[in-house]
Short mmCIF file of C-alpha atoms in Angstrom, two decimals:
data_model
loop_
_atom_site.label_atom_id
_atom_site.label_comp_id
_atom_site.label_asym_id
_atom_site.label_seq_id
_atom_site.Cartn_x
_atom_site.Cartn_y
_atom_site.Cartn_z
CA UNK A 22 106.05 126.79 116.35
CA UNK A 23 105.03 125.28 112.86
CA UNK A 24 101.37 125.75 112.05
CA UNK A 25 99.55 123.82 108.92
CA UNK A 26 96.39 125.42 108.58
CA UNK A 27 93.98 124.28 106.00
CA UNK A 28 91.79 126.63 104.05
CA UNK A 29 88.35 124.79 102.70
CA UNK A 30 87.41 125.28 99.32
CA UNK A 31 84.32 126.35 100.68
CA UNK A 32 85.54 128.96 102.11
CA UNK A 33 87.09 130.52 99.84
CA UNK A 34 84.90 129.86 96.55
CA UNK A 35 81.89 130.20 95.48
CA UNK A 36 81.05 126.18 95.45
CA UNK A 37 78.01 127.00 93.52
CA UNK A 38 79.86 128.49 90.19
CA UNK A 39 82.40 126.73 88.30
CA UNK A 40 86.01 128.14 89.23
CA UNK A 41 84.81 131.53 90.64
CA UNK A 42 86.70 132.40 93.99
CA UNK A 43 84.56 134.43 96.36
CA UNK A 44 87.37 137.36 97.18
CA UNK A 45 86.11 139.19 100.05
CA UNK A 46 86.30 135.95 102.17
CA UNK A 47 89.88 134.97 100.45
CA UNK A 48 90.95 138.46 100.85
CA UNK A 49 89.43 138.67 105.18
CA UNK A 50 91.31 135.05 105.39
CA UNK A 51 94.74 136.27 103.50
CA UNK A 52 94.21 139.66 106.07
CA UNK A 53 94.31 137.58 109.19
CA UNK A 54 96.69 135.38 108.42
CA UNK A 55 98.66 139.10 107.76
CA UNK A 56 97.65 140.37 110.84
CA UNK A 57 99.37 137.23 112.56
CA UNK A 58 102.55 136.46 113.52
CA UNK A 59 102.27 132.75 112.89
CA UNK A 60 105.77 131.44 112.80
CA UNK A 61 106.43 128.80 110.52
CA UNK A 62 102.94 128.77 108.53
CA UNK A 63 101.80 125.62 105.50
CA UNK A 64 99.01 126.60 103.95
CA UNK A 65 96.80 123.42 102.54
CA UNK A 66 92.97 124.55 100.88
CA UNK A 67 90.72 122.54 99.11
CA UNK A 68 89.65 122.26 95.60
CA UNK A 69 85.87 124.23 96.11
CA UNK A 70 84.45 125.39 92.83
CA UNK A 71 87.67 124.42 91.49
CA UNK A 72 88.84 120.97 91.70
CA UNK A 73 85.51 119.25 92.93
CA UNK A 74 84.04 120.80 89.14
CA UNK A 75 86.47 119.01 87.67
CA UNK A 76 87.30 116.02 89.50
CA UNK A 77 83.38 115.56 88.91
CA UNK A 78 83.62 116.30 84.94
CA UNK A 79 86.19 113.23 84.56
CA UNK A 80 84.77 111.03 86.93
CA UNK A 81 88.04 111.26 89.46
CA UNK A 82 88.46 110.77 93.24
CA UNK A 83 89.81 110.14 95.96
CA UNK A 84 89.40 106.56 94.81
CA UNK A 85 88.08 106.56 91.37
CA UNK A 86 91.38 107.16 89.23
CA UNK A 87 92.19 107.97 85.81
CA UNK A 88 94.80 107.33 83.44
CA UNK A 89 94.23 110.17 80.64
CA UNK A 90 96.68 112.66 80.88
CA UNK A 91 94.02 115.68 80.02
CA UNK A 92 91.82 114.73 82.90
CA UNK A 93 95.00 115.43 85.11
CA UNK A 94 95.56 118.26 83.85
CA UNK A 95 92.34 119.68 83.79
CA UNK A 96 92.16 119.36 87.29
CA UNK A 97 95.75 119.79 88.13
CA UNK A 98 95.69 123.03 86.39
CA UNK A 99 92.23 124.08 87.87
CA UNK A 100 93.66 124.04 91.46
CA UNK A 101 96.53 125.63 89.90
CA UNK A 102 94.51 128.27 89.02
CA UNK A 103 92.75 128.84 92.45
CA UNK A 104 96.68 127.89 93.89
CA UNK A 105 97.68 131.17 92.36
CA UNK A 106 94.94 133.04 93.90
CA UNK A 107 95.45 132.41 97.22
CA UNK A 108 99.59 132.76 96.87
CA UNK A 109 98.67 136.40 95.61
CA UNK A 110 96.17 137.37 98.03
CA UNK A 111 98.55 136.24 101.34
CA UNK A 112 101.68 137.65 99.22
CA UNK A 113 99.57 141.34 99.43
CA UNK A 114 98.91 140.29 102.68
CA UNK A 115 102.63 140.90 103.19
CA UNK A 116 103.32 136.75 103.07
CA UNK A 117 106.14 135.02 101.84
CA UNK A 118 103.40 132.52 99.83
CA UNK A 119 104.75 130.02 97.55
CA UNK A 120 103.27 127.49 95.40
CA UNK A 121 104.39 123.87 96.46
CA UNK A 122 101.99 121.38 93.97
CA UNK A 123 101.33 118.33 95.29
CA UNK A 124 101.69 116.03 91.40
CA UNK A 125 105.04 117.26 91.44
CA UNK A 126 105.71 115.81 95.13
CA UNK A 127 103.19 113.25 96.22
CA UNK A 128 102.74 109.33 95.74
CA UNK A 129 99.78 107.97 96.77
CA UNK A 130 100.22 104.71 98.12
CA UNK A 131 96.90 103.26 98.37
CA UNK A 132 93.54 103.44 96.33
CA UNK A 133 91.55 100.54 97.52
CA UNK A 134 87.77 101.83 97.75
CA UNK A 135 87.37 99.30 100.58
CA UNK A 136 89.18 101.52 103.03
CA UNK A 137 86.95 104.19 104.04
CA UNK A 138 89.23 106.95 105.33
CA UNK A 139 92.29 108.55 103.22
CA UNK A 140 95.37 108.90 105.96
CA UNK A 141 98.29 111.19 106.03
CA UNK A 142 100.79 107.61 105.90
CA UNK A 143 98.64 106.39 102.62
CA UNK A 144 100.53 109.97 101.34
CA UNK A 145 104.08 109.39 100.16
CA UNK A 146 104.97 113.27 99.98
CA UNK A 147 108.15 114.95 99.32
CA UNK A 148 108.74 116.76 102.32
CA UNK A 149 112.30 118.05 102.19
CA UNK A 150 111.12 121.23 99.82
CA UNK A 151 108.69 121.74 101.62
CA UNK A 152 111.09 121.90 104.94
CA UNK A 153 113.55 123.93 103.18
CA UNK A 154 111.39 126.95 101.99
CA UNK A 155 109.91 126.95 105.98
CA UNK A 156 113.78 127.36 107.07
CA UNK A 157 114.05 130.15 104.34
CA UNK A 158 111.48 131.96 105.03
CA UNK A 159 108.56 131.12 102.62
CA UNK A 160 105.15 129.95 103.41
CA UNK A 161 104.35 126.93 101.01
CA UNK A 162 100.94 126.68 99.94
CA UNK A 163 99.97 123.33 98.65
CA UNK A 164 96.59 121.94 97.45
CA UNK A 165 93.89 119.38 97.26
CA UNK A 166 95.33 117.57 93.91
CA UNK A 167 95.81 114.74 91.33
CA UNK A 168 99.05 112.71 92.21
CA UNK A 169 100.30 109.31 90.85
CA UNK A 170 98.62 106.39 92.52
CA UNK A 171 100.70 103.31 91.88
CA UNK A 172 98.56 101.00 89.75
CA UNK A 173 95.71 103.01 89.06
CA UNK A 174 97.09 106.04 87.54
CA UNK A 175 96.41 109.25 88.86
CA UNK A 176 93.42 109.62 91.92
CA UNK A 177 92.73 112.54 93.82
CA UNK A 178 94.54 113.64 97.30
CA UNK A 179 92.78 115.82 99.10
CA UNK A 180 93.42 118.51 101.57
CA UNK A 181 92.81 117.36 104.25
CA UNK A 182 95.30 114.27 103.65
CA UNK A 183 97.91 116.75 103.30
CA UNK A 184 97.28 118.35 106.36
CA UNK A 185 97.58 114.90 107.91
CA UNK A 186 100.73 113.64 105.96
CA UNK A 187 102.13 117.44 106.33
CA UNK A 188 101.31 117.92 110.06
CA UNK A 189 103.08 114.39 110.57
CA UNK A 190 106.53 115.02 108.83
CA UNK A 191 106.52 118.33 110.00
CA UNK A 192 105.96 117.67 113.95
CA UNK A 193 103.46 120.24 113.35
CA UNK A 194 102.54 121.85 116.73
CA UNK A 195 99.43 123.22 115.62
CA UNK A 196 96.81 122.30 112.71
CA UNK A 197 93.46 124.21 111.86
CA UNK A 198 91.06 123.34 109.42
CA UNK A 199 89.37 126.43 108.69
CA UNK A 200 85.73 125.65 107.54
CA UNK A 201 82.27 126.82 106.66
CA UNK A 202 80.89 125.56 110.01
CA UNK A 203 82.45 126.73 113.35
CA UNK A 204 82.93 123.40 114.40
CA UNK A 205 81.99 119.79 114.19
CA UNK A 206 78.30 119.97 115.26
CA UNK A 207 76.23 118.33 117.75
CA UNK A 208 72.47 116.93 116.93
CA UNK A 209 71.56 120.20 118.97
CA UNK A 210 73.54 122.31 116.37
CA UNK A 211 76.03 122.92 118.79
CA UNK A 212 79.48 122.88 118.20
CA UNK A 213 81.46 119.99 120.03
CA UNK A 214 84.40 121.39 122.43
CA UNK A 215 86.66 118.41 122.08
CA UNK A 216 86.72 115.08 120.45
CA UNK A 217 88.88 112.40 121.85
CA UNK A 218 88.82 109.06 119.76
CA UNK A 219 86.81 107.08 117.79
CA UNK A 220 83.81 106.63 119.84
CA UNK A 221 83.61 109.91 120.52
CA UNK A 222 82.82 110.06 116.36
CA UNK A 223 80.81 106.92 115.91
CA UNK A 224 78.77 108.67 118.78
CA UNK A 225 78.37 112.14 117.48
CA UNK A 226 78.51 111.45 113.51
CA UNK A 227 77.46 108.10 113.59
CA UNK A 228 78.18 106.71 109.93
CA UNK A 229 77.85 110.49 107.92
CA UNK A 230 79.30 110.19 104.78
CA UNK A 231 81.06 112.54 102.68
CA UNK A 232 78.81 115.27 100.89
CA UNK A 233 81.96 115.87 97.81
CA UNK A 234 85.04 113.86 96.00
CA UNK A 235 87.06 114.10 99.32
CA UNK A 236 84.63 113.34 102.07
CA UNK A 237 82.36 115.20 104.32
CA UNK A 238 83.31 115.83 108.69
CA UNK A 239 83.09 112.36 109.28
CA UNK A 240 86.38 111.55 106.96
CA UNK A 241 87.69 114.71 108.20
CA UNK A 242 87.49 113.96 111.92
CA UNK A 243 88.81 110.64 111.69
CA UNK A 244 92.33 111.86 109.34
CA UNK A 245 92.69 114.19 112.23
CA UNK A 246 92.62 111.39 114.79
CA UNK A 247 95.17 109.76 112.99
CA UNK A 248 97.81 112.76 113.51
CA UNK A 249 99.79 113.42 116.45
CA UNK A 250 99.08 116.65 117.02
CA UNK A 251 96.18 118.58 118.15
CA UNK A 252 93.72 120.00 115.38
CA UNK A 253 90.85 122.15 115.46
CA UNK A 254 87.78 122.46 113.20
CA UNK A 255 86.80 126.07 113.38
CA UNK A 256 85.04 128.57 110.76
CA UNK A 257 86.10 131.60 109.00
CA UNK A 258 85.30 133.89 112.33
CA UNK A 259 87.85 131.69 115.12
CA UNK A 260 90.64 132.33 112.18
CA UNK A 261 92.71 134.34 114.03
CA UNK A 262 91.97 132.91 117.68
CA UNK A 263 92.97 129.64 116.21
CA UNK A 264 96.37 132.10 115.27
CA UNK A 265 96.59 133.51 118.49
CA UNK A 266 95.56 130.60 120.87
CA UNK A 267 96.10 127.23 118.35
CA UNK A 268 92.69 126.24 119.31
CA UNK A 269 89.47 127.42 118.37
CA UNK A 270 86.01 125.68 117.51
CA UNK A 271 86.45 121.65 118.01
CA UNK A 272 89.61 120.13 119.05
CA UNK A 273 90.35 116.98 117.69
CA UNK A 274 92.95 114.72 119.83
CA UNK B 15 113.92 101.91 77.83
CA UNK B 16 114.13 105.14 80.04
CA UNK B 17 114.75 108.57 78.05
CA UNK B 18 115.56 111.79 79.56
CA UNK B 19 114.79 114.99 77.09
CA UNK B 20 115.76 118.15 77.53
CA UNK B 21 114.31 120.58 75.28
CA UNK B 22 116.47 123.78 74.72
CA UNK B 23 114.52 127.12 75.81
CA UNK B 24 116.00 128.43 72.55
CA UNK B 25 114.58 125.50 70.78
CA UNK B 26 110.49 126.14 71.92
CA UNK B 27 110.56 130.04 72.49
CA UNK B 28 111.30 133.18 70.45
CA UNK B 29 114.40 134.13 73.15
CA UNK B 30 114.07 137.95 71.84
CA UNK B 31 110.60 138.31 72.90
CA UNK B 32 109.46 138.24 76.19
CA UNK B 33 107.30 135.14 76.94
CA UNK B 34 107.02 134.36 73.05
CA UNK B 35 106.76 130.60 71.82
CA UNK B 36 107.96 129.89 68.42
CA UNK B 37 104.89 128.04 67.99
CA UNK B 38 106.40 125.60 64.44
CA UNK B 39 109.23 125.05 66.19
CA UNK B 40 107.20 123.84 69.80
CA UNK B 41 104.46 121.48 66.97
CA UNK B 42 107.48 120.30 65.12
CA UNK B 43 109.44 119.13 68.60
CA UNK B 44 105.96 117.44 69.50
CA UNK B 45 105.24 116.10 66.48
CA UNK B 46 108.36 114.29 65.93
CA UNK B 47 107.85 113.06 69.59
CA UNK B 48 104.47 111.70 68.76
CA UNK B 49 106.13 109.65 66.03
CA UNK B 50 108.32 108.23 68.25
CA UNK B 51 108.19 105.08 70.70
CA UNK B 52 110.17 106.21 73.38
CA UNK B 53 109.11 104.38 75.87
CA UNK B 54 109.59 105.62 79.36
CA UNK B 55 110.28 109.53 78.51
CA UNK B 56 110.97 112.54 80.91
CA UNK B 57 111.04 115.53 79.30
CA UNK B 58 112.74 119.16 80.65
CA UNK B 59 112.53 122.17 78.95
CA UNK B 60 114.57 125.45 79.34
CA UNK B 61 113.30 128.61 80.29
CA UNK B 62 114.19 130.57 76.69
CA UNK B 63 112.04 133.71 76.87
CA UNK B 64 109.84 133.24 79.74
CA UNK B 65 112.27 132.34 82.69
CA UNK B 66 115.47 134.46 81.08
CA UNK B 67 112.64 137.07 81.25
CA UNK B 68 111.88 137.11 84.48
CA UNK B 69 115.38 135.68 86.11
CA UNK B 70 117.44 138.58 84.95
CA UNK B 71 114.47 141.18 86.23
CA UNK B 72 114.92 139.82 89.27
CA UNK B 73 118.37 139.02 89.55
CA UNK B 74 118.62 135.48 90.10
CA UNK B 75 120.51 133.01 88.80
CA UNK B 76 121.98 129.90 89.68
CA UNK B 77 124.35 131.05 91.99
CA UNK B 78 122.73 135.12 92.78
CA UNK B 79 119.52 134.06 94.86
CA UNK B 80 116.10 136.01 96.17
CA UNK B 81 114.21 135.66 99.19
CA UNK B 82 111.42 137.56 97.50
CA UNK B 83 108.29 135.96 97.25
CA UNK B 84 107.19 137.57 94.25
CA UNK B 85 110.49 137.41 92.49
CA UNK B 86 110.19 133.47 92.77
CA UNK B 87 106.53 133.40 91.46
CA UNK B 88 107.03 135.64 88.99
CA UNK B 89 109.83 133.35 87.57
CA UNK B 90 108.25 130.12 88.87
CA UNK B 91 104.63 131.48 86.92
CA UNK B 92 106.20 132.27 83.62
CA UNK B 93 107.65 128.99 83.86
CA UNK B 94 104.78 127.48 84.62
CA UNK B 95 103.00 129.39 81.44
CA UNK B 96 105.91 127.91 79.14
CA UNK B 97 105.17 124.38 80.92
CA UNK B 98 101.55 124.14 79.95
CA UNK B 99 102.80 125.15 76.55
CA UNK B 100 104.48 122.37 76.25
CA UNK B 101 102.40 119.64 78.21
CA UNK B 102 99.66 121.25 75.28
CA UNK B 103 101.64 120.73 72.72
CA UNK B 104 102.60 116.95 73.71
CA UNK B 105 98.95 115.92 74.70
CA UNK B 106 97.88 117.16 70.81
CA UNK B 107 100.11 114.50 69.88
CA UNK B 108 99.41 111.84 71.97
CA UNK B 109 101.48 111.71 74.82
CA UNK B 110 100.27 111.19 78.19
CA UNK B 111 102.25 114.38 79.17
CA UNK B 112 101.38 115.89 83.12
CA UNK B 113 103.87 118.82 84.58
CA UNK B 114 105.85 117.92 87.23
CA UNK B 115 107.69 121.76 89.21
CA UNK B 116 110.58 121.46 90.42
CA UNK B 117 110.16 124.28 93.39
CA UNK B 118 107.79 121.59 94.54
CA UNK B 119 110.14 118.84 94.26
CA UNK B 120 113.85 119.96 94.57
CA UNK B 121 116.00 121.60 96.89
CA UNK B 122 119.78 122.75 96.14
CA UNK B 123 122.36 121.91 98.62
CA UNK B 124 124.83 124.11 96.89
CA UNK B 125 124.40 128.13 95.78
CA UNK B 126 128.32 128.53 96.11
CA UNK B 127 129.43 130.99 93.35
CA UNK B 128 132.77 129.48 93.30
CA UNK B 129 131.61 126.77 92.48
CA UNK B 130 131.96 127.54 88.30
CA UNK B 131 129.55 124.70 87.12
CA UNK B 132 125.90 123.15 88.77
CA UNK B 133 126.11 119.04 88.56
CA UNK B 134 123.36 117.10 89.47
CA UNK B 135 124.44 115.90 92.31
CA UNK B 136 123.63 119.16 94.15
CA UNK B 137 120.15 119.01 93.61
CA UNK B 138 117.75 116.77 95.73
CA UNK B 139 114.98 116.09 93.71
CA UNK B 140 112.11 113.89 94.88
CA UNK B 141 112.26 111.44 92.22
CA UNK B 142 109.44 109.31 93.18
CA UNK B 143 106.33 110.99 92.05
CA UNK B 144 108.14 110.70 88.70
CA UNK B 145 109.11 107.03 89.03
CA UNK B 146 105.52 106.65 89.62
CA UNK B 147 104.10 108.99 86.70
CA UNK B 148 106.56 107.24 84.37
CA UNK B 149 105.38 103.84 85.59
CA UNK B 150 101.69 104.50 85.27
CA UNK B 151 102.49 105.57 81.60
CA UNK B 152 102.80 108.98 81.83
CA UNK B 153 105.14 111.78 80.12
CA UNK B 154 106.49 114.02 83.22
CA UNK B 155 107.28 117.41 82.18
CA UNK B 156 109.95 119.30 83.98
CA UNK B 157 111.52 122.50 83.37
CA UNK B 158 114.42 125.21 84.59
CA UNK B 159 113.05 126.32 87.69
CA UNK B 160 113.79 128.45 91.07
CA UNK B 161 114.36 125.88 94.34
CA UNK B 162 114.59 126.30 98.14
CA UNK B 163 117.97 126.48 98.47
CA UNK B 164 119.69 126.31 101.94
CA UNK B 165 121.14 129.37 103.01
CA UNK B 166 120.25 131.48 100.07
CA UNK B 167 116.63 131.46 99.72
CA UNK B 168 116.08 130.61 96.25
CA UNK B 169 118.21 130.38 93.26
CA UNK B 170 117.74 128.69 89.50
CA UNK B 171 118.02 125.58 88.74
CA UNK B 172 119.15 124.83 85.30
CA UNK B 173 117.12 122.23 82.86
CA UNK B 174 120.90 120.79 82.53
CA UNK B 175 120.90 120.67 86.24
CA UNK B 176 117.67 118.76 86.37
CA UNK B 177 118.65 116.59 83.44
CA UNK B 178 121.66 115.33 84.97
CA UNK B 179 120.02 114.61 88.70
CA UNK B 180 117.06 112.75 86.52
CA UNK B 181 119.40 110.76 84.38
CA UNK B 182 121.20 109.35 87.48
CA UNK B 183 118.11 108.62 89.51
CA UNK B 184 116.29 106.83 86.93
CA UNK B 185 119.34 105.45 85.56
CA UNK B 186 118.24 106.50 82.05
CA UNK B 187 119.23 104.74 78.80
CA UNK B 188 119.51 107.99 77.13
CA UNK B 189 119.97 111.35 77.22
CA UNK B 190 119.63 114.06 74.63
CA UNK B 191 119.43 117.70 74.84
CA UNK B 192 118.29 118.92 71.74
CA UNK B 193 119.29 122.71 71.14
CA UNK B 194 119.99 125.33 68.59
CA UNK B 195 123.20 124.16 67.15
CA UNK B 196 123.43 120.65 65.86
CA UNK B 197 126.07 119.77 68.27
CA UNK B 198 129.35 121.31 70.53
CA UNK B 199 131.50 123.10 67.45
CA UNK B 200 135.07 122.60 66.87
CA UNK B 201 137.06 125.81 65.64
CA UNK B 202 136.32 125.51 61.92
CA UNK B 203 132.34 124.80 62.85
CA UNK B 204 132.40 121.02 62.61
CA UNK B 205 130.78 119.03 64.41
CA UNK B 206 132.86 117.17 67.02
CA UNK B 207 130.95 113.61 67.06
CA UNK B 208 132.26 112.72 70.70
CA UNK B 209 133.32 114.58 73.90
CA UNK B 210 135.40 111.82 75.80
CA UNK B 211 136.37 113.26 79.46
CA UNK B 212 137.24 116.50 80.74
CA UNK B 213 140.58 117.12 78.85
CA UNK B 214 138.89 116.74 75.70
CA UNK B 215 136.22 119.46 76.39
CA UNK B 216 139.31 122.13 78.09
CA UNK B 217 140.52 121.28 74.67
CA UNK B 218 137.72 122.44 72.74
CA UNK B 219 136.39 124.68 74.55
CA UNK B 220 138.97 126.40 76.59
CA UNK B 221 137.26 128.59 79.65
CA UNK B 222 134.45 129.18 77.64
CA UNK B 223 131.65 131.12 79.81
CA UNK B 224 128.09 131.53 80.29
CA UNK B 225 125.81 133.00 77.47
CA UNK B 226 122.59 133.11 79.99
CA UNK B 227 122.08 132.68 83.79
CA UNK B 228 122.20 128.85 83.63
CA UNK B 229 125.49 128.33 81.46
CA UNK B 230 126.35 128.07 77.76
CA UNK B 231 127.64 124.92 75.72
CA UNK B 232 130.82 124.47 78.03
CA UNK B 233 128.83 124.28 81.42
CA UNK B 234 126.37 121.66 79.27
CA UNK B 235 129.08 119.47 78.44
CA UNK B 236 130.87 119.63 82.04
CA UNK B 237 126.95 118.80 83.40
CA UNK B 238 126.92 115.94 80.98
CA UNK B 239 129.95 114.38 82.14
CA UNK B 240 129.20 113.85 85.55
CA UNK B 241 126.37 111.76 84.66
CA UNK B 242 127.10 107.77 83.76
CA UNK B 243 124.45 107.77 80.61
CA UNK B 244 126.11 108.63 77.56
CA UNK B 245 124.14 111.98 75.86
CA UNK B 246 124.16 113.46 73.45
CA UNK B 247 124.04 117.15 72.18
CA UNK B 248 121.72 117.59 69.09
CA UNK B 249 119.58 120.07 67.19
CA UNK B 250 115.97 120.30 66.18
CA UNK B 251 116.29 118.18 62.77
CA UNK B 252 118.46 115.23 64.51
CA UNK B 253 115.64 114.88 67.49
CA UNK B 254 114.07 112.15 65.35
CA UNK B 255 117.31 110.22 64.68
CA UNK B 256 117.90 110.87 68.27
CA UNK B 257 114.78 108.93 69.20
CA UNK B 258 115.04 106.11 67.08
CA UNK B 259 119.03 105.70 67.47
CA UNK B 260 119.79 106.60 70.78
CA UNK B 261 122.83 109.16 69.39
CA UNK B 262 122.83 112.27 67.69
CA UNK B 263 125.03 115.33 67.48
CA UNK B 264 127.98 115.21 69.82
CA UNK B 265 128.39 112.56 71.66
CA UNK B 266 129.12 113.42 75.58
CA UNK B 267 130.75 109.86 77.23
#
């Protein structure tokens, strides 16, 4: 049983304050993971007030690139500080969490700004180290990061893109995106239980555009539709249920 | 022109004091690199008083493994602090240095303690990100690190092993190991100009065993004999000459 779990940057950080971890939220997330027996687990976290802050300051996004090494390290190092906090929180709950840094392991093949959404397939991610760490009983913890993008320098590979690439290449049994909302909401604010196919997205979400540098909910659903494993989008309160049952919130097939 | 340059841990740190950078040595090394025009450059640094200290504390070496996530992160994070200092020093001298962390990108296939020396071929290193960073004008900076080792947990992949793997897979034109000594010394303390083949090593170095967790000079020469590119072992004073001419100190073919 292989689970790929994304912890949204907004879930574990205070997105209003630069480089501020939401300690109670991170601790309760880690505790939920510590209580579960998730088998092989890969965690991916977003940038929250760490990555986005620096990415904005340097004008870097999934489509806007940089060739400045100082910009790359500013973003990457900030993500490293958040990553270290996540790894430490998981270790405190008994999980054998270790960091895996996408800048060291990934290449993005496509930074074409006319491509509206990122897909996991645009990301060349070396999964052999992740597989080996899983086999040896570790919990690899990845994050959205700047990665080399041939012809463009470096661009952002979002946490969602990493989730899609990992889900595909590890043939994950379960994919979960823990976000600040309880799922994809319809016009009345109710959680949509299931989204099946692109037409459903268009019906429900219209042409919603992103609210942060790596895309909002529509882009999230679009990315999840590209992978084979069923994926759940849910809020922090439903994390334990997802770990127990494999689905929670909105299920995207 | 692709150069793989190893900066010995003892060259850039004070090996007697835990986690102490030798700031003047690091600055002059970075300045020499800043003055040169080395083309495509990959830098690898050793552990010095960062990695070895924590590796010893946790009983981890290239052959002694760990399954403790806390041991892995203690060693890896210490190496990350040294790596960040090296990257910053190189950036200050105008080089587009960015970090590449082996734990994220490598798997060691063999932790067999009966194998006396590590070869670059025992290391599965994802070189696509390194290649892409080079093509985009960056200077990837790697380091000796703990890496997943199937069947054993994690073991140390030494800087020298990484140099050998990179030299092979990047078909490096020039390989340099900047150490605290001016080259491989003969019985009279004179620098041996050239070492060609294993017999020469046995003649000169006998069965010398390692003086640190990743091996001493004999293991270094042994590792360099396994790669196709000619490799130089030289002291810090000869770094500029190596960068200008491609050889310095002892040349291992």
